[in-house]
Short mmCIF file of C-alpha atoms in Angstrom, two decimals:
data_model
loop_
_atom_site.label_atom_id
_atom_site.label_comp_id
_atom_site.label_asym_id
_atom_site.label_seq_id
_atom_site.Cartn_x
_atom_site.Cartn_y
_atom_site.Cartn_z
CA UNK A 17 -4.92 50.85 85.55
CA UNK A 18 -2.93 48.84 83.05
CA UNK A 19 0.61 47.45 83.62
CA UNK A 20 2.11 49.94 81.14
CA UNK A 21 0.47 52.88 82.88
CA UNK A 22 1.86 51.76 86.25
CA UNK A 23 5.42 51.54 84.87
CA UNK A 24 5.23 54.98 83.26
CA UNK A 25 4.05 56.53 86.51
CA UNK A 26 6.94 54.95 88.43
CA UNK A 27 9.51 56.28 85.98
CA UNK A 28 8.02 59.73 86.24
CA UNK A 29 8.27 59.71 90.05
CA UNK A 30 11.91 58.52 89.87
CA UNK A 31 12.86 61.28 87.44
CA UNK A 32 11.27 63.92 89.65
CA UNK A 33 13.14 62.62 92.72
CA UNK A 34 16.47 62.69 90.87
CA UNK A 35 15.90 66.24 89.70
CA UNK A 36 15.00 67.44 93.19
CA UNK A 37 18.12 65.76 94.67
CA UNK A 38 20.44 67.41 92.13
CA UNK A 39 18.89 70.81 92.79
CA UNK A 40 19.51 70.41 96.52
CA UNK A 41 23.09 68.97 96.19
CA UNK A 42 24.61 71.40 93.67
CA UNK A 43 24.68 74.53 95.92
CA UNK A 44 26.05 72.52 98.82
CA UNK A 45 28.90 71.11 96.70
CA UNK A 46 29.78 74.54 95.33
CA UNK A 47 30.00 75.95 98.85
CA UNK A 48 32.33 73.14 99.90
CA UNK A 49 34.60 73.70 96.87
CA UNK A 50 34.84 77.42 97.55
CA UNK A 51 35.72 76.74 101.17
CA UNK A 52 38.42 74.29 100.12
CA UNK A 53 40.04 76.80 97.72
CA UNK A 54 39.86 79.53 100.33
CA UNK A 55 41.75 77.39 102.83
CA UNK A 56 44.62 76.57 100.41
CA UNK A 57 47.75 78.88 100.75
CA UNK A 58 48.24 81.42 97.96
CA UNK A 59 51.74 82.21 96.63
CA UNK A 60 54.95 80.71 95.26
CA UNK A 61 56.83 78.31 97.58
CA UNK A 62 60.41 79.49 98.21
CA UNK A 63 63.26 78.47 100.50
CA UNK A 64 64.55 81.14 102.89
CA UNK A 65 67.42 81.39 105.37
CA UNK A 66 68.57 84.07 107.78
CA UNK A 67 72.14 85.45 107.47
CA UNK A 68 74.75 84.01 109.81
CA UNK A 69 76.87 86.35 111.92
CA UNK A 70 80.53 85.38 112.17
CA UNK A 71 83.83 86.89 113.33
CA UNK A 72 86.10 86.80 110.30
CA UNK A 73 89.05 88.44 108.56
CA UNK A 74 89.29 89.50 104.92
CA UNK A 75 91.66 87.95 102.41
CA UNK A 76 92.66 90.10 99.44
CA UNK A 77 93.43 88.29 96.19
CA UNK A 78 96.25 88.98 93.73
CA UNK A 79 97.57 87.35 90.59
CA UNK A 80 101.27 86.65 90.32
CA UNK A 81 104.02 84.24 89.37
CA UNK A 82 106.51 82.07 91.16
CA UNK A 83 110.16 83.09 91.01
CA UNK A 84 113.35 81.37 92.10
CA UNK A 85 115.08 82.81 95.14
CA UNK A 86 118.41 82.06 93.45
CA UNK A 87 118.44 82.29 89.65
CA UNK A 88 122.05 81.87 88.52
CA UNK A 89 123.58 82.20 85.07
CA UNK A 90 126.52 79.82 84.75
CA UNK A 91 129.19 81.52 82.62
CA UNK A 92 132.74 80.59 81.67
CA UNK A 93 135.35 82.42 83.74
CA UNK A 94 138.32 81.35 81.62
CA UNK A 95 138.65 80.84 77.87
CA UNK A 96 139.25 77.44 76.37
CA UNK A 97 137.72 74.42 74.71
CA UNK A 98 134.85 72.62 76.43
CA UNK A 99 135.96 69.05 77.16
CA UNK A 100 133.26 67.69 79.50
CA UNK A 101 129.57 68.14 80.35
CA UNK A 102 129.05 66.45 83.71
CA UNK A 103 125.28 66.73 84.25
CA UNK A 104 122.00 65.57 82.75
CA UNK A 105 119.86 68.40 81.42
CA UNK A 106 116.99 69.27 83.75
CA UNK A 107 118.21 67.36 86.79
CA UNK A 108 118.58 68.55 90.37
CA UNK A 109 122.18 69.47 91.19
CA UNK A 110 123.78 70.19 94.54
CA UNK A 111 125.94 73.19 95.30
CA UNK A 112 129.51 72.28 94.34
CA UNK A 113 128.60 69.63 91.75
CA UNK A 114 130.75 69.65 88.61
CA UNK A 115 128.82 70.90 85.57
CA UNK A 116 131.44 71.58 82.88
CA UNK A 117 135.15 71.13 82.37
CA UNK A 118 137.27 73.40 80.18
CA UNK A 119 140.58 72.04 78.88
CA UNK A 120 142.88 72.56 81.91
CA UNK A 121 146.25 71.87 80.26
CA UNK A 122 147.13 75.45 79.24
CA UNK A 123 146.29 76.64 82.75
CA UNK A 124 148.28 73.86 84.41
CA UNK A 125 151.28 74.92 82.33
CA UNK A 126 150.72 78.54 83.28
CA UNK A 127 150.64 77.57 86.94
CA UNK A 128 153.90 75.64 86.59
CA UNK A 129 155.57 78.66 84.98
CA UNK A 130 154.25 80.93 87.72
CA UNK A 131 155.61 78.61 90.39
CA UNK A 132 159.03 78.64 88.69
CA UNK A 133 159.01 82.42 88.58
CA UNK A 134 158.09 82.47 92.25
CA UNK A 135 160.97 80.15 93.12
CA UNK A 136 163.40 82.44 91.29
CA UNK A 137 161.97 85.48 93.04
CA UNK A 138 162.26 83.77 96.42
CA UNK A 139 165.95 83.02 95.78
CA UNK A 140 166.64 86.57 94.60
CA UNK A 141 164.92 87.95 97.66
CA UNK A 142 166.90 85.78 100.04
CA UNK A 143 170.20 86.87 98.41
CA UNK A 144 169.24 90.56 98.39
CA UNK A 145 168.13 90.40 102.00
CA UNK A 146 171.42 88.78 103.09
CA UNK A 147 173.42 91.41 101.16
CA UNK A 148 171.41 94.18 102.77
CA UNK A 149 172.01 92.81 106.28
CA UNK A 150 175.79 92.50 105.68
CA UNK A 151 175.90 95.98 104.22
CA UNK A 152 174.16 97.46 107.26
CA UNK A 153 176.69 95.73 109.51
CA UNK A 154 179.63 97.03 107.47
CA UNK A 155 178.20 100.55 107.37
CA UNK A 156 177.95 100.53 111.16
CA UNK A 157 181.65 99.51 111.30
CA UNK A 158 182.55 102.25 108.80
CA UNK A 159 183.81 99.53 106.44
CA UNK A 160 181.23 100.33 103.78
CA UNK A 161 179.93 103.60 102.48
CA UNK A 162 176.41 104.64 103.38
CA UNK A 163 175.57 104.96 99.66
CA UNK A 164 176.39 101.28 99.12
CA UNK A 165 174.34 100.34 102.15
CA UNK A 166 171.34 102.24 100.76
CA UNK A 167 171.75 100.55 97.35
CA UNK A 168 171.66 97.11 98.94
CA UNK A 169 168.54 98.13 100.90
CA UNK A 170 166.79 99.20 97.67
CA UNK A 171 167.73 95.93 95.97
CA UNK A 172 166.32 93.94 98.90
CA UNK A 173 163.09 95.93 98.77
CA UNK A 174 162.83 95.39 95.01
CA UNK A 175 163.43 91.67 95.45
CA UNK A 176 160.69 91.55 98.07
CA UNK A 177 158.27 93.28 95.68
CA UNK A 178 159.20 90.89 92.88
CA UNK A 179 158.51 87.98 95.20
CA UNK A 180 155.08 89.39 96.08
CA UNK A 181 154.26 89.82 92.37
CA UNK A 182 155.36 86.25 91.67
CA UNK A 183 153.13 84.99 94.47
CA UNK A 184 150.18 86.93 93.01
CA UNK A 185 150.79 85.37 89.58
CA UNK A 186 150.77 81.92 91.18
CA UNK A 187 147.49 82.70 92.95
CA UNK A 188 145.93 83.90 89.67
CA UNK A 189 147.19 80.82 87.83
CA UNK A 190 145.69 78.60 90.54
CA UNK A 191 142.35 80.39 90.19
CA UNK A 192 142.38 80.04 86.40
CA UNK A 193 143.09 76.33 86.73
CA UNK A 194 140.30 76.02 89.31
CA UNK A 195 137.91 77.87 86.98
CA UNK A 196 138.35 75.19 84.32
CA UNK A 197 135.99 73.14 86.50
CA UNK A 198 132.63 74.91 86.34
CA UNK A 199 130.61 73.95 89.42
CA UNK A 200 127.05 74.66 90.58
CA UNK A 201 127.06 77.61 92.99
CA UNK A 202 123.62 76.71 94.44
CA UNK A 203 121.39 73.68 94.85
CA UNK A 204 118.56 73.63 92.33
CA UNK A 205 117.39 72.49 88.93
CA UNK A 206 119.81 72.91 86.05
CA UNK A 207 118.74 73.78 82.51
CA UNK A 208 120.29 72.15 79.45
CA UNK A 209 123.79 72.89 78.16
CA UNK A 210 123.77 75.95 75.91
CA UNK A 211 127.18 75.03 74.44
CA UNK A 212 128.12 71.58 73.14
CA UNK A 213 131.39 69.71 73.63
CA UNK A 214 134.42 70.89 71.70
CA UNK A 215 133.33 74.49 71.36
CA UNK A 216 135.58 77.36 72.33
CA UNK A 217 134.15 79.35 75.21
CA UNK A 218 135.21 82.82 76.26
CA UNK A 219 135.86 83.71 79.87
CA UNK A 220 136.17 86.94 81.75
CA UNK A 221 134.68 88.88 84.60
CA UNK A 222 131.95 90.13 82.26
CA UNK A 223 130.66 88.78 78.99
CA UNK A 224 131.74 85.20 79.55
CA UNK A 225 130.02 82.54 77.46
CA UNK A 226 126.67 81.51 79.00
CA UNK A 227 126.83 77.76 79.58
CA UNK A 228 123.56 77.03 81.44
CA UNK A 229 121.39 78.27 84.32
CA UNK A 230 120.48 76.89 87.74
CA UNK A 231 117.38 77.91 89.71
CA UNK A 232 116.72 77.07 93.34
CA UNK A 233 113.33 75.53 94.12
CA UNK A 234 112.89 75.19 97.87
CA UNK A 235 111.86 77.60 99.23
CA UNK A 236 110.43 79.67 96.38
CA UNK A 237 109.08 83.20 95.92
CA UNK A 238 105.62 84.26 94.73
CA UNK A 239 105.75 87.78 93.30
CA UNK A 240 102.72 90.04 92.84
CA UNK A 241 101.74 93.70 92.68
CA UNK A 242 99.16 95.59 94.76
CA UNK A 243 97.32 98.73 93.75
CA UNK A 244 97.83 102.10 95.37
CA UNK A 245 94.33 101.83 96.84
CA UNK A 246 95.24 98.55 98.54
CA UNK A 247 98.49 100.05 99.83
CA UNK A 248 96.57 102.97 101.34
CA UNK A 249 94.05 100.60 102.89
CA UNK A 250 96.81 98.63 104.60
CA UNK A 251 98.47 101.83 105.85
CA UNK A 252 95.15 103.07 107.29
CA UNK A 253 94.64 99.74 109.06
CA UNK A 254 98.17 100.02 110.50
CA UNK A 255 97.39 103.50 111.81
CA UNK A 256 94.20 102.20 113.42
CA UNK A 257 96.11 99.32 114.97
CA UNK A 258 93.91 96.61 113.41
CA UNK A 259 96.57 95.20 111.07
CA UNK A 260 100.34 95.23 111.52
CA UNK A 261 102.72 96.43 108.83
CA UNK A 262 103.67 93.87 106.20
CA UNK A 263 107.26 95.08 106.45
CA UNK A 264 107.45 94.21 110.14
CA UNK A 265 105.23 91.12 110.26
CA UNK A 266 105.19 87.94 108.20
CA UNK A 267 101.48 88.02 107.37
CA UNK A 268 100.12 84.62 106.27
CA UNK A 269 99.32 84.04 102.60
CA UNK A 270 97.50 81.29 100.73
CA UNK A 271 98.13 80.32 97.12
CA UNK A 272 96.30 78.26 94.52
CA UNK A 273 97.48 77.13 91.10
CA UNK A 274 95.62 77.57 87.83
CA UNK A 275 94.13 74.04 87.99
CA UNK A 276 93.07 74.27 91.64
CA UNK A 277 89.81 75.54 93.13
CA UNK A 278 91.03 76.16 96.69
CA UNK A 279 93.90 78.09 98.23
CA UNK A 280 95.62 75.06 99.71
CA UNK A 281 99.28 76.21 99.80
CA UNK A 282 100.47 78.30 102.75
CA UNK A 283 103.32 80.78 103.06
CA UNK A 284 104.10 84.22 104.42
CA UNK A 285 104.63 87.75 103.16
CA UNK A 286 108.39 88.30 103.07
CA UNK A 287 108.90 91.59 101.19
CA UNK A 288 107.13 94.86 100.41
CA UNK A 289 108.89 97.33 98.13
CA UNK A 290 109.88 100.83 99.26
CA UNK A 291 108.07 102.72 96.50
CA UNK A 292 105.23 102.55 93.99
CA UNK A 293 105.97 102.13 90.32
CA UNK A 294 105.09 105.54 88.85
CA UNK A 295 104.19 104.03 85.48
CA UNK A 296 101.70 101.45 86.81
CA UNK A 297 100.71 102.87 90.19
CA UNK A 298 101.40 99.54 91.86
CA UNK A 299 103.73 98.28 94.57
CA UNK A 300 105.68 95.03 94.42
CA UNK A 301 105.17 92.40 97.07
CA UNK A 302 106.66 88.97 97.56
CA UNK A 303 105.69 85.88 99.52
CA UNK A 304 107.82 82.88 100.42
CA UNK A 305 106.50 79.32 100.27
CA UNK A 306 108.03 75.95 101.06
CA UNK A 307 108.41 73.73 97.99
CA UNK A 308 109.83 70.40 99.21
CA UNK A 309 108.32 68.30 96.43
CA UNK A 310 109.17 70.79 93.68
CA UNK A 311 105.54 71.34 92.66
CA UNK A 312 106.08 75.06 92.08
CA UNK A 313 108.33 76.07 89.21
CA UNK A 314 109.71 79.55 88.48
CA UNK A 315 107.44 81.39 86.06
CA UNK A 316 104.32 79.43 87.05
CA UNK A 317 101.11 81.49 87.35
CA UNK A 318 98.95 81.48 90.48
CA UNK A 319 96.53 83.38 92.69
CA UNK A 320 97.46 84.61 96.15
CA UNK A 321 95.33 85.53 99.15
CA UNK A 322 96.86 87.99 101.61
CA UNK A 323 95.51 88.79 105.05
CA UNK A 324 93.64 92.02 104.34
CA UNK A 325 92.06 93.12 107.61
CA UNK A 326 91.77 92.66 111.32
CA UNK A 327 88.97 90.60 112.85
CA UNK A 328 85.41 91.93 112.53
CA UNK A 329 81.83 90.62 112.65
CA UNK A 330 80.07 90.11 109.32
CA UNK A 331 76.89 88.61 107.91
CA UNK A 332 77.23 85.75 105.44
CA UNK A 333 74.71 84.25 103.03
CA UNK A 334 74.90 81.56 100.34
CA UNK A 335 76.46 83.04 97.23
CA UNK A 336 73.71 81.44 95.14
CA UNK A 337 71.21 83.87 96.68
CA UNK A 338 72.95 86.90 95.17
CA UNK A 339 71.35 88.27 92.00
CA UNK A 340 72.78 90.72 89.48
CA UNK A 341 71.00 93.53 87.65
CA UNK A 342 73.55 95.26 85.45
CA UNK A 343 76.00 96.80 87.94
CA UNK A 344 73.84 96.27 91.04
CA UNK A 345 73.87 93.27 93.34
CA UNK A 346 70.68 92.37 95.21
CA UNK A 347 68.81 89.58 96.99
CA UNK A 348 65.15 88.71 97.42
CA UNK A 349 63.89 89.02 100.99
CA UNK A 350 60.65 87.66 102.47
CA UNK A 351 58.79 90.42 104.34
CA UNK A 352 56.71 89.88 107.46
CA UNK A 353 53.63 89.62 105.22
CA UNK A 354 55.27 86.85 103.16
CA UNK A 355 55.81 89.10 100.18
CA UNK A 356 58.97 89.14 98.06
CA UNK A 357 61.01 92.33 98.35
CA UNK A 358 64.08 93.21 96.31
CA UNK A 359 66.97 94.39 98.52
CA UNK A 360 70.14 96.04 97.17
CA UNK A 361 73.27 94.89 99.02
CA UNK A 362 76.98 95.66 99.17
CA UNK A 363 79.08 92.52 98.84
CA UNK A 364 82.33 91.50 100.43
CA UNK A 365 84.61 88.64 99.35
CA UNK A 366 83.59 85.05 98.75
CA UNK A 367 84.82 82.68 101.46
CA UNK A 368 84.26 78.91 101.40
CA UNK A 369 81.29 79.27 99.05
CA UNK A 370 79.57 81.86 101.25
CA UNK A 371 79.31 85.56 100.46
CA UNK A 372 80.08 88.28 102.98
CA UNK A 373 77.48 91.08 102.95
CA UNK A 374 78.85 94.51 103.88
CA UNK A 375 75.57 96.42 103.88
CA UNK A 376 71.87 96.02 103.07
CA UNK A 377 70.87 93.09 105.30
CA UNK A 378 70.05 92.52 108.96
CA UNK A 379 70.47 89.42 111.08
CA UNK A 380 66.73 88.67 111.16
CA UNK A 381 66.10 89.15 107.43
CA UNK A 382 64.74 86.11 105.62
CA UNK A 383 66.75 85.80 102.42
CA UNK A 384 65.25 83.76 99.59
CA UNK A 385 67.92 81.25 98.60
CA UNK A 386 65.87 79.00 96.28
CA UNK A 387 62.95 79.66 93.95
CA UNK A 388 63.97 83.19 93.04
CA UNK A 389 63.29 82.56 89.36
CA UNK A 390 59.56 82.57 90.10
CA UNK A 391 59.31 85.71 92.23
CA UNK A 392 59.07 89.41 91.54
CA UNK A 393 58.82 92.51 93.69
CA UNK A 394 55.58 92.34 95.69
CA UNK A 395 54.79 88.73 94.78
CA UNK A 396 53.09 86.56 97.41
CA UNK A 397 55.34 83.74 98.59
CA UNK A 398 55.24 80.73 100.88
CA UNK A 399 58.54 80.76 102.85
CA UNK A 400 60.04 77.47 103.90
CA UNK A 401 63.11 77.59 106.15
CA UNK A 402 66.33 75.93 105.04
CA UNK A 403 69.13 74.64 107.24
CA UNK A 404 71.20 77.46 108.81
CA UNK A 405 74.22 78.64 106.82
CA UNK A 406 77.16 76.38 107.67
CA UNK A 407 79.63 77.82 110.14
CA UNK A 408 83.10 78.49 108.84
CA UNK A 409 86.30 80.23 109.76
CA UNK A 410 87.96 82.39 107.13
CA UNK A 411 91.32 82.49 108.87
#
């Protein structure tokens, strides 16, 4: 056999061995691959959590505005020319601080004239009284007629009345002079002057010239309205004994401003009206809050939370787990067979980022809180437990 023939035979044997090895290996490898795929879990990974049971109370929310407890219009009480403005517009003033001065000279002169009239009336009264007393003595001695005695009595009585009228005119003149100094009746923030120096202002019990306004700031009111349905709910709770009347109890309230995300300001319910507004079907309510730093200003908008129930046990879930389909709220729940199931629920309020569930869930339900965008009803899932819902207190 030649060298070339030997080489060709060796190559042929090698090729046959390779072919036989491939034929034997291929089925074995396919079986291993199928086994590997069969052992891998099938489904979409999702994160689940069970609802947390907690004893809580409800807080009902209302929109409203702050209002000053004392909102005073400062008006002129006597007529005259404005001679002094004694405050800086927008500053805090104390009760009794001088705000305006009206020219006092005409009123000082009027007071002097009234005092002079009073002095004359006092002298006339003293003379008439002395004459009356002498007349009574003479009448008793039959030295003076009874008619003359009665005349002197009438003159004394008239003099006494004139003296009283003169005293009243002095008192009025003193008041008018006092009213030329316009003072702050309450402590609060003053507006600007509505009338400038030198202008003639008109006084009087009604219709006096408006000079400025002063509003108190601390404490301050928060005014809101509640619906008839809310009013009935509160009355039913009172009848059941689970919530006391807002007229008899200062229920706590919490307030947040338009640029705040949490209800961080505390106060109490201080007033509930005695009737519903027939045109709106609502009832007025009012809360009182401390305002030592003057953060709240009358007219400012805010949101208020009012204690809306007694204590009860409720289930809470992360609000991010709640889905919306038109008007229906629902969550995805992992069944015992690790299949996604859509579950309609009835929601309560949102508290500290967690949602209260009124109906539709049980304590042992596994709620899908992450990965819901990849699931549908009946889809196979791979549940992975998240950390329990954080404990919180809604009170």
